[in-house]
XYZ file of C-alpha atoms in Angstrom:
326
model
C 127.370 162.070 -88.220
C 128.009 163.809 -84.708
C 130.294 162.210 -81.937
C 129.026 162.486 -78.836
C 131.876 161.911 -75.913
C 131.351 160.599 -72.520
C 134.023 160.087 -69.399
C 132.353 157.216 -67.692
C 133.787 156.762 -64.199
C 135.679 153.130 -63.908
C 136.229 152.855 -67.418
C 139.816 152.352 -68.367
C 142.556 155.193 -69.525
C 142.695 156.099 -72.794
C 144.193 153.769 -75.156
C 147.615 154.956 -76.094
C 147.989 157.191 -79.006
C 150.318 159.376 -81.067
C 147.826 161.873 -81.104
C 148.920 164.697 -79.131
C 151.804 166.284 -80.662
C 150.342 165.733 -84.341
C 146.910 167.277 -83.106
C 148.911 169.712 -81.783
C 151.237 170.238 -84.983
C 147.584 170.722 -87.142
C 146.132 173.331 -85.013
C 149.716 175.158 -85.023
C 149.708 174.958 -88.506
C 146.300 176.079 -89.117
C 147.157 179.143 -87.330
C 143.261 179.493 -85.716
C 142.018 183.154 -85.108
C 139.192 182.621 -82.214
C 136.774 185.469 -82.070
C 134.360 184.636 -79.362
C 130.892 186.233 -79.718
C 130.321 187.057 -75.870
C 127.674 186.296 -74.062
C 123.600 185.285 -75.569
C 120.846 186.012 -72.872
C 117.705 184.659 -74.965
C 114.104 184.768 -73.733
C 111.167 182.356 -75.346
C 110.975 182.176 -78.350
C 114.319 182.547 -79.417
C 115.927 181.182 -82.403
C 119.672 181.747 -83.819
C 120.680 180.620 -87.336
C 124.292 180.711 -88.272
C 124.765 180.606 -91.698
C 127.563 177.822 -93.269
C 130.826 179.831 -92.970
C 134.954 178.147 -93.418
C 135.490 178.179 -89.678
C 134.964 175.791 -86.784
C 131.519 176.801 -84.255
C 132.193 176.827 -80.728
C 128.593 176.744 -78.130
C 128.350 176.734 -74.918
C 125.384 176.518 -72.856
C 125.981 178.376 -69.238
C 122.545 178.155 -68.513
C 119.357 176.599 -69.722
C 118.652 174.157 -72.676
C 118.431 174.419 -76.348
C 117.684 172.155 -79.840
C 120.591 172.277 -81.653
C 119.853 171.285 -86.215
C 122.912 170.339 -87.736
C 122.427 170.715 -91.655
C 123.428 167.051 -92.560
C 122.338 165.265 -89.261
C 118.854 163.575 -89.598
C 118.090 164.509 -85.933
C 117.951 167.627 -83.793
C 120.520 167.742 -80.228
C 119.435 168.613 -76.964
C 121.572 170.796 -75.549
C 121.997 170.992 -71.589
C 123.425 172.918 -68.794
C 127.104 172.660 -69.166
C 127.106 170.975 -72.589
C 129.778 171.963 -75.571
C 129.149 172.123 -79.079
C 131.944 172.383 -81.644
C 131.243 172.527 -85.298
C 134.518 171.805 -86.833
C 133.224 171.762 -90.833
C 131.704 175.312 -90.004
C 128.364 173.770 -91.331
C 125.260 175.996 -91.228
C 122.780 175.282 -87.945
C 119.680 176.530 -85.604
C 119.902 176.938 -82.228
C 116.675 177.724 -80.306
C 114.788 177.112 -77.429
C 111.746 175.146 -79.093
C 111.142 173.730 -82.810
C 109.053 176.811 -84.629
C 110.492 179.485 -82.407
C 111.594 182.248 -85.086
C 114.784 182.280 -85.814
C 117.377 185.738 -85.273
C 120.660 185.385 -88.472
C 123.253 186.163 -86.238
C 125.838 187.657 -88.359
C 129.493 187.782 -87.820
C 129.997 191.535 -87.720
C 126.892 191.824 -85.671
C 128.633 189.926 -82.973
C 131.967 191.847 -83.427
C 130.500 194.965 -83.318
C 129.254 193.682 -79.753
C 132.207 192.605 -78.252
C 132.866 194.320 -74.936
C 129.517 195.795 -74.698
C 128.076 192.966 -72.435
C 125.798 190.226 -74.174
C 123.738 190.297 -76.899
C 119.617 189.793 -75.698
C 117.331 188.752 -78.047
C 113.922 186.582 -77.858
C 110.459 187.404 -76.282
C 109.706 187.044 -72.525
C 109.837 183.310 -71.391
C 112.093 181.311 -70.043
C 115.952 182.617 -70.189
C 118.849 180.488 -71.599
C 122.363 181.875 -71.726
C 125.420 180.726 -74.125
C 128.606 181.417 -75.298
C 129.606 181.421 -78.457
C 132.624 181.585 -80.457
C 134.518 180.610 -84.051
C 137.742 179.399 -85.024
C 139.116 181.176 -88.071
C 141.673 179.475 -89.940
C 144.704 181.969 -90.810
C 146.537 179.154 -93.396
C 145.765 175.301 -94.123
C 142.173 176.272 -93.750
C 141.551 172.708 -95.675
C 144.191 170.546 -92.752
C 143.818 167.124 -94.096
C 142.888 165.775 -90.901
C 140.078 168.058 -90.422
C 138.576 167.497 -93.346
C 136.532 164.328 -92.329
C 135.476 165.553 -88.709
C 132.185 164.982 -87.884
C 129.790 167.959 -88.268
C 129.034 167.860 -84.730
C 131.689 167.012 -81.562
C 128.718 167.101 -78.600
C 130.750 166.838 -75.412
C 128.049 166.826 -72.408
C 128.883 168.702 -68.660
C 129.496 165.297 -67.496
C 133.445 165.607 -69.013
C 135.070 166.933 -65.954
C 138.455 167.571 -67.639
C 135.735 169.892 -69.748
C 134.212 171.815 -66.508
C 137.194 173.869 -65.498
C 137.649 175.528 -68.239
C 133.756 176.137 -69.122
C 133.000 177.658 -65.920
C 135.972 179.902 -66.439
C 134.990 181.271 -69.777
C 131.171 181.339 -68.602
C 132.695 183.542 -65.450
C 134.465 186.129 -67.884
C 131.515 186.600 -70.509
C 129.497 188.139 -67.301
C 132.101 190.717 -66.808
C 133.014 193.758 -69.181
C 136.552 193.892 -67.286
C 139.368 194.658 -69.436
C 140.430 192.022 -71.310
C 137.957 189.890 -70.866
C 137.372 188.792 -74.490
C 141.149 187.904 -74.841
C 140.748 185.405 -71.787
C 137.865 183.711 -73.033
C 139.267 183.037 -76.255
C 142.376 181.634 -74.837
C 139.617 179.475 -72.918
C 137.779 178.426 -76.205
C 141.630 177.358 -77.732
C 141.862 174.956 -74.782
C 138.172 173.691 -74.905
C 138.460 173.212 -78.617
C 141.534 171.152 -78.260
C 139.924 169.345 -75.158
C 136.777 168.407 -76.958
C 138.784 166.464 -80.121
C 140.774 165.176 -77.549
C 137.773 163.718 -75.778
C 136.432 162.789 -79.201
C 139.497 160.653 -79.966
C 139.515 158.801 -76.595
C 135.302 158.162 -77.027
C 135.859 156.892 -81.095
C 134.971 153.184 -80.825
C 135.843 152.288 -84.788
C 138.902 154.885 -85.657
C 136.779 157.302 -87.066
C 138.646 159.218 -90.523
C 140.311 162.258 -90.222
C 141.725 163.050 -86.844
C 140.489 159.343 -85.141
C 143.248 157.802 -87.313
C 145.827 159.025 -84.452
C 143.730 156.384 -82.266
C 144.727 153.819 -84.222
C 148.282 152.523 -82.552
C 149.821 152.144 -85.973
C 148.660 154.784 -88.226
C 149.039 157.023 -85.266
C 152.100 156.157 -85.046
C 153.372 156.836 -89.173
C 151.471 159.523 -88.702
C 153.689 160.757 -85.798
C 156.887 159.554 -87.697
C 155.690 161.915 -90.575
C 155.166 164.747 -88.666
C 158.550 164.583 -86.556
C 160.413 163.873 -89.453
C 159.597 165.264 -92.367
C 162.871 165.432 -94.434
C 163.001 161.678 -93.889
C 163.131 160.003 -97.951
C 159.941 158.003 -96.564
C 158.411 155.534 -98.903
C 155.513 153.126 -98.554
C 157.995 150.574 -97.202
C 159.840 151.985 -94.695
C 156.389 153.823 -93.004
C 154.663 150.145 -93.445
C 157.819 148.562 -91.745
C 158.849 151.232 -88.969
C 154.749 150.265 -87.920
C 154.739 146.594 -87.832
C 152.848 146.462 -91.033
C 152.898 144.823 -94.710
C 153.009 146.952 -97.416
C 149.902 146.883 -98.604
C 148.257 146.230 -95.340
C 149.679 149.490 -94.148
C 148.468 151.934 -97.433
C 145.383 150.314 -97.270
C 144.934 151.363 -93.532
C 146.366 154.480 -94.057
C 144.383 155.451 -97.102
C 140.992 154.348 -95.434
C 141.892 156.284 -91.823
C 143.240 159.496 -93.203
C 141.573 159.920 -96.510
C 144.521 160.015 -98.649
C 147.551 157.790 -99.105
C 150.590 157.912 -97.369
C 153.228 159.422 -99.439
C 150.247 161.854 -100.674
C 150.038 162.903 -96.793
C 153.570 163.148 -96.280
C 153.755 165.564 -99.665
C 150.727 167.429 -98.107
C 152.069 167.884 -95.160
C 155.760 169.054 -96.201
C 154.107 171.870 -98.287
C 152.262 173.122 -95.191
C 155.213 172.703 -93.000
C 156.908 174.575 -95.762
C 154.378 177.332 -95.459
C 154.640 177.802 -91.649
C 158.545 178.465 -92.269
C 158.495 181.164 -94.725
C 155.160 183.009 -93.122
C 157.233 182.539 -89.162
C 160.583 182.336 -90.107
C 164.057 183.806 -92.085
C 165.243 180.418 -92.959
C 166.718 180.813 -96.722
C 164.706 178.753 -99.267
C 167.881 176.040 -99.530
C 167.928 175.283 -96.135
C 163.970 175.433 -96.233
C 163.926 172.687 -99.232
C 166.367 170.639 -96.864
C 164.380 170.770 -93.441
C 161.305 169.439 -95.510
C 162.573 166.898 -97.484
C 163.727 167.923 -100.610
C 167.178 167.348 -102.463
C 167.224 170.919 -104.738
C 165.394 174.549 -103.881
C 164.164 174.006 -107.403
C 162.687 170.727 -107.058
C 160.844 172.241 -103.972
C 160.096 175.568 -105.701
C 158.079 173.403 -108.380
C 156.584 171.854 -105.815
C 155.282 174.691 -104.012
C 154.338 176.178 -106.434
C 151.994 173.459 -107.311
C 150.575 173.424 -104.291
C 149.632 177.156 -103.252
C 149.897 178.524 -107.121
C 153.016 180.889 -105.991
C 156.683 180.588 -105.619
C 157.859 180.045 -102.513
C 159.886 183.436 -102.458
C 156.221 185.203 -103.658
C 154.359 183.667 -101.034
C 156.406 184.288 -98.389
C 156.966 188.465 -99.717
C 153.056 188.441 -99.631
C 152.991 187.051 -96.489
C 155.203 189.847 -95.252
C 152.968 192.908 -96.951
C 149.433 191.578 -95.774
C 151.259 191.146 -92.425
C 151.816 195.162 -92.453
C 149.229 196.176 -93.482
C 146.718 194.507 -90.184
């Protein structure tokens, strides 16, 4: 399905959430890489096909309009002026200016390779469009729980104003070959990423799964609980009852808003936690195993290394060579 927010003047404020710093603790986590293609100038016909890849899409249109195919989604978008795109499932899709136009693979080192050199033309000799394009490249938790059941397709039109700032900013900077242009507009792209699934939260009407469980006032709030505490001894009870919830009210909620149950969450999210620390930090693995909610550094060495299929000592020694050898 694609989610398609609006900010409709007069409507109320958002409803209150717990989103924020847990969105914010998931993108951290993830540890995005955002390589942003530059600049398109297409000319009818023009088609782009980006091939299914493990990385969020980010498209912008500056100027123009395009038909967006989203493999899963039974109906083509119409992009406008203005209008963002983000792909968070990294699912393959067409972008072009008519349905039949041919369509260009635009490959990842292709667009690399371009970076700096001004934008990329391709197309024939009619009307012009212009976009910006980018990806999000997930350097650990490339499988965050909450992303996982995203829509394929977060449209968020021009008529988002908190959106416009930022989008004319980035569309500015992929004109100019200046130096350091590219590392502006992907500090850009991090804010409209995080500004479009914010806008996608405040537009869900039914607490979509995934990341529209932190619009739901109590599983936003466990959820939030989780995330600040961690070494917490949580069980079912105490998240159902710190929420205002029955027991089995509360799972049931939980299970059906996040995708997994609560103390399966909380186990998922201590091992990624867990992973942050020994890729960005010193901390010894005892005091490691204590900050994330385990008793022993054995019981949390077996449990690591169910998880990622390494000791936590290996991982973070791998970490350390891969790291010096970029």
């Amino acid at each position: 399905m694609s989610s398609r927010p609006k900010e409709l003047a007069g409507r109320p404020g958002p409803r209150e959430t717990h989103g924020p710093d847990v969105l914010a603790d998931v993108l951290d986590s993830m540890r995005l890489s955002t390589l942003m293609y530059g600049r398109l100038e297409l000319s009818a016909p023009w088609g782009l096909q980006f091939c299914e890849q493990a990385c969020a899409h980010l498209i912008l249109l500056a100027h123009g309009s395009a038909r967006l195919d989203v493999e899963g989604l039974p109906a083509p978008i119409t992009l406008s002026s203005g209008d963002l795109a983000v792909l968070p499932q990294g699912v393959s899709h067409t972008l072009r200016d008519a349905e039949g136009s041919p369509l260009h693979l635009l490959e990842h080192d292709e667009c690399q390779s371009a970076l700096g050199l001004g934008p990329i033309h391709l197309g024939g000799h009619g009307e012009r469009t212009c976009v910006v394009a980018g990806s999000f490249r997930p350097g650990a938790a490339p499988h965050a729980l909450l992303f996982e059941r995203l829509p394929r397709l977060v449209h968020v039109t021009a008529e988002a104003p908190s959106l416009a700032a930022a989008a004319q900013l980035i569309i500015t900077e992929s004109t100019s070959p200046s130096p350091g242009a590219t590392v502006i507009m992907s500090r850009l792209a991090d804010i409209l990423l995080v500004q479009a699934l914010r806008l996608h939260l405040e537009s869900s009407q039914d607490h979509e799964p995934g990341l529209g469980a932190l619009a739901d006032p109590r599983i936003g709030k466990a959820l939030a609980l989780i995330h600040e505490r961690p070494a917490e001894p949580w069980t079912v009870e105490s998240l159902a009852s710190a929420v205002a919830l029955s027991r089995s009210g509360f799972a049931a909620r939980f299970t059906s808003l996040v995708g997994k149950p609560p103390l399966e969450y909380l186990a998922r999210w201590r091992m990624t936690k867990a992973a942050q620390l020994l890729r960005e930090s010193e901390t010894p693995l005892t005091e490691l195993a204590t900050v994330i909610g385990y008793q022993s550094e054995a019981s949390f060495n077996r449990a690591f290394k169910r998880w990622e299929g390494s000791s936590p000592g290996v991982y973070r020694r791998e970490h350390r060579r891969r790291a010096a050898t970029q």
